[in-house]
C-alpha positions as semicolon CSV with decimal commas, in nm:
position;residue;x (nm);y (nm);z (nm)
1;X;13,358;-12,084;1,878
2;X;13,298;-11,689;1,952
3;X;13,646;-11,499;2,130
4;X;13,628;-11,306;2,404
5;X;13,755;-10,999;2,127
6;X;13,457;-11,122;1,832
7;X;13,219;-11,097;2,141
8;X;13,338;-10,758;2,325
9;X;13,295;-10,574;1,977
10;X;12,975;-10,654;1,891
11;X;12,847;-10,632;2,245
12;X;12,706;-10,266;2,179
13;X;12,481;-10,354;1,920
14;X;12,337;-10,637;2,080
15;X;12,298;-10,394;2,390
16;X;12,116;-10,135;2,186
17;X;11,912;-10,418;1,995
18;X;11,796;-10,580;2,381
19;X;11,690;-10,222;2,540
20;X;11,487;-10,151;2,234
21;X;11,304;-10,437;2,290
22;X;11,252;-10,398;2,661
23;X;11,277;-10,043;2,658
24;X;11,490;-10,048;2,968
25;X;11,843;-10,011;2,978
26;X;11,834;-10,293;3,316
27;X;11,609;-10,558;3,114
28;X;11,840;-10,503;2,826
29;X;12,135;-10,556;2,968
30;X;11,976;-10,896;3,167
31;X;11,882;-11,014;2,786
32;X;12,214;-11,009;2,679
33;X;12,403;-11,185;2,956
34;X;12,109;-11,476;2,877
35;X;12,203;-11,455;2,598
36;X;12,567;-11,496;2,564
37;X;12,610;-11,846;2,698
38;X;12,399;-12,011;2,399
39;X;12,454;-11,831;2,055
40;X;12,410;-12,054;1,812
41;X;12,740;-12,178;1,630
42;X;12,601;-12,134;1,245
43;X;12,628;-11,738;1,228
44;X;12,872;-11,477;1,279
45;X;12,914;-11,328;1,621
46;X;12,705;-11,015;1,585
47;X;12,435;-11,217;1,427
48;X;12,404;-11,514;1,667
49;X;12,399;-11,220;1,929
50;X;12,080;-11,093;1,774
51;X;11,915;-11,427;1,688
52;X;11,963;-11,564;2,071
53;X;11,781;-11,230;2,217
54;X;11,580;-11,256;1,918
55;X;11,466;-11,621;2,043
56;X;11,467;-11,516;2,396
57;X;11,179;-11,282;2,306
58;X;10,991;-11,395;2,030
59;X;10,699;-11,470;2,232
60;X;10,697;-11,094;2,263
61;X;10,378;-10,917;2,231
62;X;10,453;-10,772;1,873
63;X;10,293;-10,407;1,805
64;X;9,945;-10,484;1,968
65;X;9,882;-10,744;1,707
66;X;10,020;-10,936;1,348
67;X;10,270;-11,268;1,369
68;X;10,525;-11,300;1,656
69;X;10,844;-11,140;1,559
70;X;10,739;-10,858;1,355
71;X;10,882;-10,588;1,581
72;X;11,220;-10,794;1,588
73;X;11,253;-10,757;1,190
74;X;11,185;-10,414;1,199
75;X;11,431;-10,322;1,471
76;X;11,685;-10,541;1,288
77;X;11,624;-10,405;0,967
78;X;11,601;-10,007;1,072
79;X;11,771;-9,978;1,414
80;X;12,058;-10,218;1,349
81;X;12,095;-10,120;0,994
82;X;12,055;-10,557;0,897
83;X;11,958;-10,684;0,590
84;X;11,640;-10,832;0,541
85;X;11,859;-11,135;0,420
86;X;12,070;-11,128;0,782
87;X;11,769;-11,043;0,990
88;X;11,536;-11,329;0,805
89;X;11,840;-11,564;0,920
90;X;11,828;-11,400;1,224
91;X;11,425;-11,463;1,279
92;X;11,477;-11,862;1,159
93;X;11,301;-11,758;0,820
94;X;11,254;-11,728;0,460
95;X;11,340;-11,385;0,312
96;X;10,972;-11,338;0,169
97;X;10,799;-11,408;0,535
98;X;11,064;-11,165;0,700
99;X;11,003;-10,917;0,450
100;X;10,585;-10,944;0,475
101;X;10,653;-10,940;0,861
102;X;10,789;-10,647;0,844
103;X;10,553;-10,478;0,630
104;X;10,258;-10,559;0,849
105;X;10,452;-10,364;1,154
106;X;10,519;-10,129;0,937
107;X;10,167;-10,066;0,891
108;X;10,101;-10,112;1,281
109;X;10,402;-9,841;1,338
110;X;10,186;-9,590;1,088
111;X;9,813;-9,679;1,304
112;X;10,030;-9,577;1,647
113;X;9,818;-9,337;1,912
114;X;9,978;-9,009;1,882
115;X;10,156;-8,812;2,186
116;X;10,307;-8,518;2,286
117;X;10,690;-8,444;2,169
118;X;10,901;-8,233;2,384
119;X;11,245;-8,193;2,125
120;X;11,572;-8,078;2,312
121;X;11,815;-7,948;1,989
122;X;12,025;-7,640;1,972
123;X;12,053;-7,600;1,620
124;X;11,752;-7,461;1,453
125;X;11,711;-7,646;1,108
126;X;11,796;-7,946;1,211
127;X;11,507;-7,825;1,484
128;X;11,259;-7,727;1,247
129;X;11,308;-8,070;1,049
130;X;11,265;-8,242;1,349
131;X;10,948;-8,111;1,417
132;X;10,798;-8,148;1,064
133;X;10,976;-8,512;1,091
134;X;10,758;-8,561;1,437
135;X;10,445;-8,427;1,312
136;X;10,438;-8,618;0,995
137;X;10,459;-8,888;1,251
138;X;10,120;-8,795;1,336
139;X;10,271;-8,665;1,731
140;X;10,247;-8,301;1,802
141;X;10,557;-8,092;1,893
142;X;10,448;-7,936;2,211
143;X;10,817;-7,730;2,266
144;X;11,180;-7,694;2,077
145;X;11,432;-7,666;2,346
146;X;11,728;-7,480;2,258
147;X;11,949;-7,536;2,597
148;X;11,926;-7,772;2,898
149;X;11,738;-7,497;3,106
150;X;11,467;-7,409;2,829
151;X;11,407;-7,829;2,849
152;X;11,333;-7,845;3,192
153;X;11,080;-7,552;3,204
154;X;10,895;-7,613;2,886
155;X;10,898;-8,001;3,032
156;X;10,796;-7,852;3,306
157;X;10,516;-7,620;3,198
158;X;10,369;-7,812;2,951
159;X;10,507;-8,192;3,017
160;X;10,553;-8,450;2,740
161;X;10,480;-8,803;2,647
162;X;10,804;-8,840;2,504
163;X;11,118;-8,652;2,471
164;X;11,348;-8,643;2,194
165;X;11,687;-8,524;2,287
166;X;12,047;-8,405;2,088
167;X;12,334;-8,480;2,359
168;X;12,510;-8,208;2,308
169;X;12,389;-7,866;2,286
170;X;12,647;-7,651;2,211
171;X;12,672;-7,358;2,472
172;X;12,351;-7,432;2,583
173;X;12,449;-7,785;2,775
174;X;12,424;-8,152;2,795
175;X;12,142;-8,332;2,639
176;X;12,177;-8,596;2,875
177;X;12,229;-8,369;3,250
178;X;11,900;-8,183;3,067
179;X;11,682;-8,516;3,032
180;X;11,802;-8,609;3,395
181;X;11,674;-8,316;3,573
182;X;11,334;-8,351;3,361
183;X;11,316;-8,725;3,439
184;X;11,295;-8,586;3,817
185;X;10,967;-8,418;3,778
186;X;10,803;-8,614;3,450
187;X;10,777;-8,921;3,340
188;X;10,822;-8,996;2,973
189;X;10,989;-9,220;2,753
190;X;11,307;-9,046;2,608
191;X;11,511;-9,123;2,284
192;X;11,862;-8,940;2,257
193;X;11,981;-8,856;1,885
194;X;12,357;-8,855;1,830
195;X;12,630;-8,896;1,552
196;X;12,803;-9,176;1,744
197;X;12,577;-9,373;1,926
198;X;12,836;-9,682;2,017
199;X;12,970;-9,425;2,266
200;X;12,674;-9,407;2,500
201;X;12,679;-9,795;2,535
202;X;13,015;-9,817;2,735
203;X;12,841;-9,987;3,027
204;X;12,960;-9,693;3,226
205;X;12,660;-9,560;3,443
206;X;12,357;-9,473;3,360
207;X;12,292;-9,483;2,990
208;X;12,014;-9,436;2,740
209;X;11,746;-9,733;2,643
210;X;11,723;-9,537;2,304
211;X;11,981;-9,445;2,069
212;X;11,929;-9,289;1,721
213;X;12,190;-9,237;1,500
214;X;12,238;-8,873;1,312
215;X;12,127;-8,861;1,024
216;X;11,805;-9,067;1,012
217;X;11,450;-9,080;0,790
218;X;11,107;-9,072;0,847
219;X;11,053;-9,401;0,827
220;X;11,337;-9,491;1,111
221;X;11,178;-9,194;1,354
222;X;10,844;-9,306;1,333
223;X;10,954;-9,669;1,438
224;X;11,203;-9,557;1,716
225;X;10,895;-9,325;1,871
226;X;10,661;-9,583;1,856
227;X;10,852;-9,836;2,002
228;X;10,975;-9,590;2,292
229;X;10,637;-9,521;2,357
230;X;10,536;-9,864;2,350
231;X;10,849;-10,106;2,455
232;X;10,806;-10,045;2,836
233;X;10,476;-10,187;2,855
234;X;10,558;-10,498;2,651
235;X;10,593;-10,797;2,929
236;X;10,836;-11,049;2,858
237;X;10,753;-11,402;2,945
């Protein structure tokens, strides 16, 4: 039997897992309290968190095309930092299916349409190797935004299919107050980068669908922008 305590600490995670998924920070947060009355009794809290959300949306549309659950493995394994052991439990299956599952979306994540990156970061190197990080994503860099008023005009002038965003930027601003006043004007997924991401998932007001934690690889940027590019328009059934 899960505590109230086992439950409350893993809640972020499971938070961060769901909006992935969904893309939306409401539909996330609906997953989860689904979820919570009927995690399975075999795994550890954080796990049966996942695998119950996990079931909830297997019947997911998974990256355009490949084997239901695909996208879930790949979240699990780069997002949430899981083993492929874990997440196969997680998924109900062997660790040689998981691991070809998540191969194939791999693969799916490397045939994504490319789109137009605004990047909101104050500190020029780790600026620059966002923007070779982006491109060798096969998306181009259309601006490098330096403080919250150079976002919202290059947003402005030259808009964005997605938006990838430090939170705090130094002198400059807020990451966050910058994406908000863009978010008035354009509409584009947005994915905010940060050292500590358990701290924007206080259930406090609005917060972020997408989270990436500092420092990252290719491989983990290429999945988080095509899955914020393509999570909202994923129905769930």
């Amino acid at each position: 039997m899960t505590s109230a305590a086992e439950l409350i600490a893993v809640l972020p995670y499971a938070r961060r897992y769901a909006r992935a998924l969904t893309g939306s920070q409401a539909e996330g947060d609906a997953l989860v309290a689904r979820a919570i009355p009927e995690l399975p009794a075999d795994l550890p809290p954080k796990l049966a968190l996942y695998a119950r959300i996990t079931r909830l949306t297997e019947d997911m549309e998974v990256l355009g095309h490949g084997r239901p659950l695909g996208r879930h493995l790949l979240l699990l394994t780069t997002l949430e930092e899981i083993t492929l052991a874990d997440a196969a439990r997680i998924a109900g299956l062997d660790e040689a299916e998981a691991a070809e599952r998540v191969a194939e979306a791999r693969a799916a994540v490397k045939a994504a349409s490319a789109t137009d990156v605004l990047i909101i970061e104050d500190e020029p190197v780790i600026a620059m190797d966002l923007r070779m990080l982006v491109q060798g994503c096969g998306h181009r860099v259309v601006g490098i935004a330096a403080t919250e008023a150079e976002a919202v005009r290059l947003a402005t002038e030259k808009g964005a299919g997605l938006i990838l965003a430090d939170i705090n930027l130094g002198r400059g601003g807020n990451g966050i107050q910058a994406v908000r006043r863009i978010l008035e004007t354009v509409s584009a997924p947005v994915i905010f980068v940060t050292a500590y991401p358990e701290q924007l998932l206080t259930a406090e007001g609005v917060e972020p669908a997408f989270v990436m934690r500092k420092p990252f690889d290719p491989v983990t940027l290429a999945i988080f922008t095509y899955q914020a590019i393509t999570a909202g328009r994923v129905p769930l059934h």
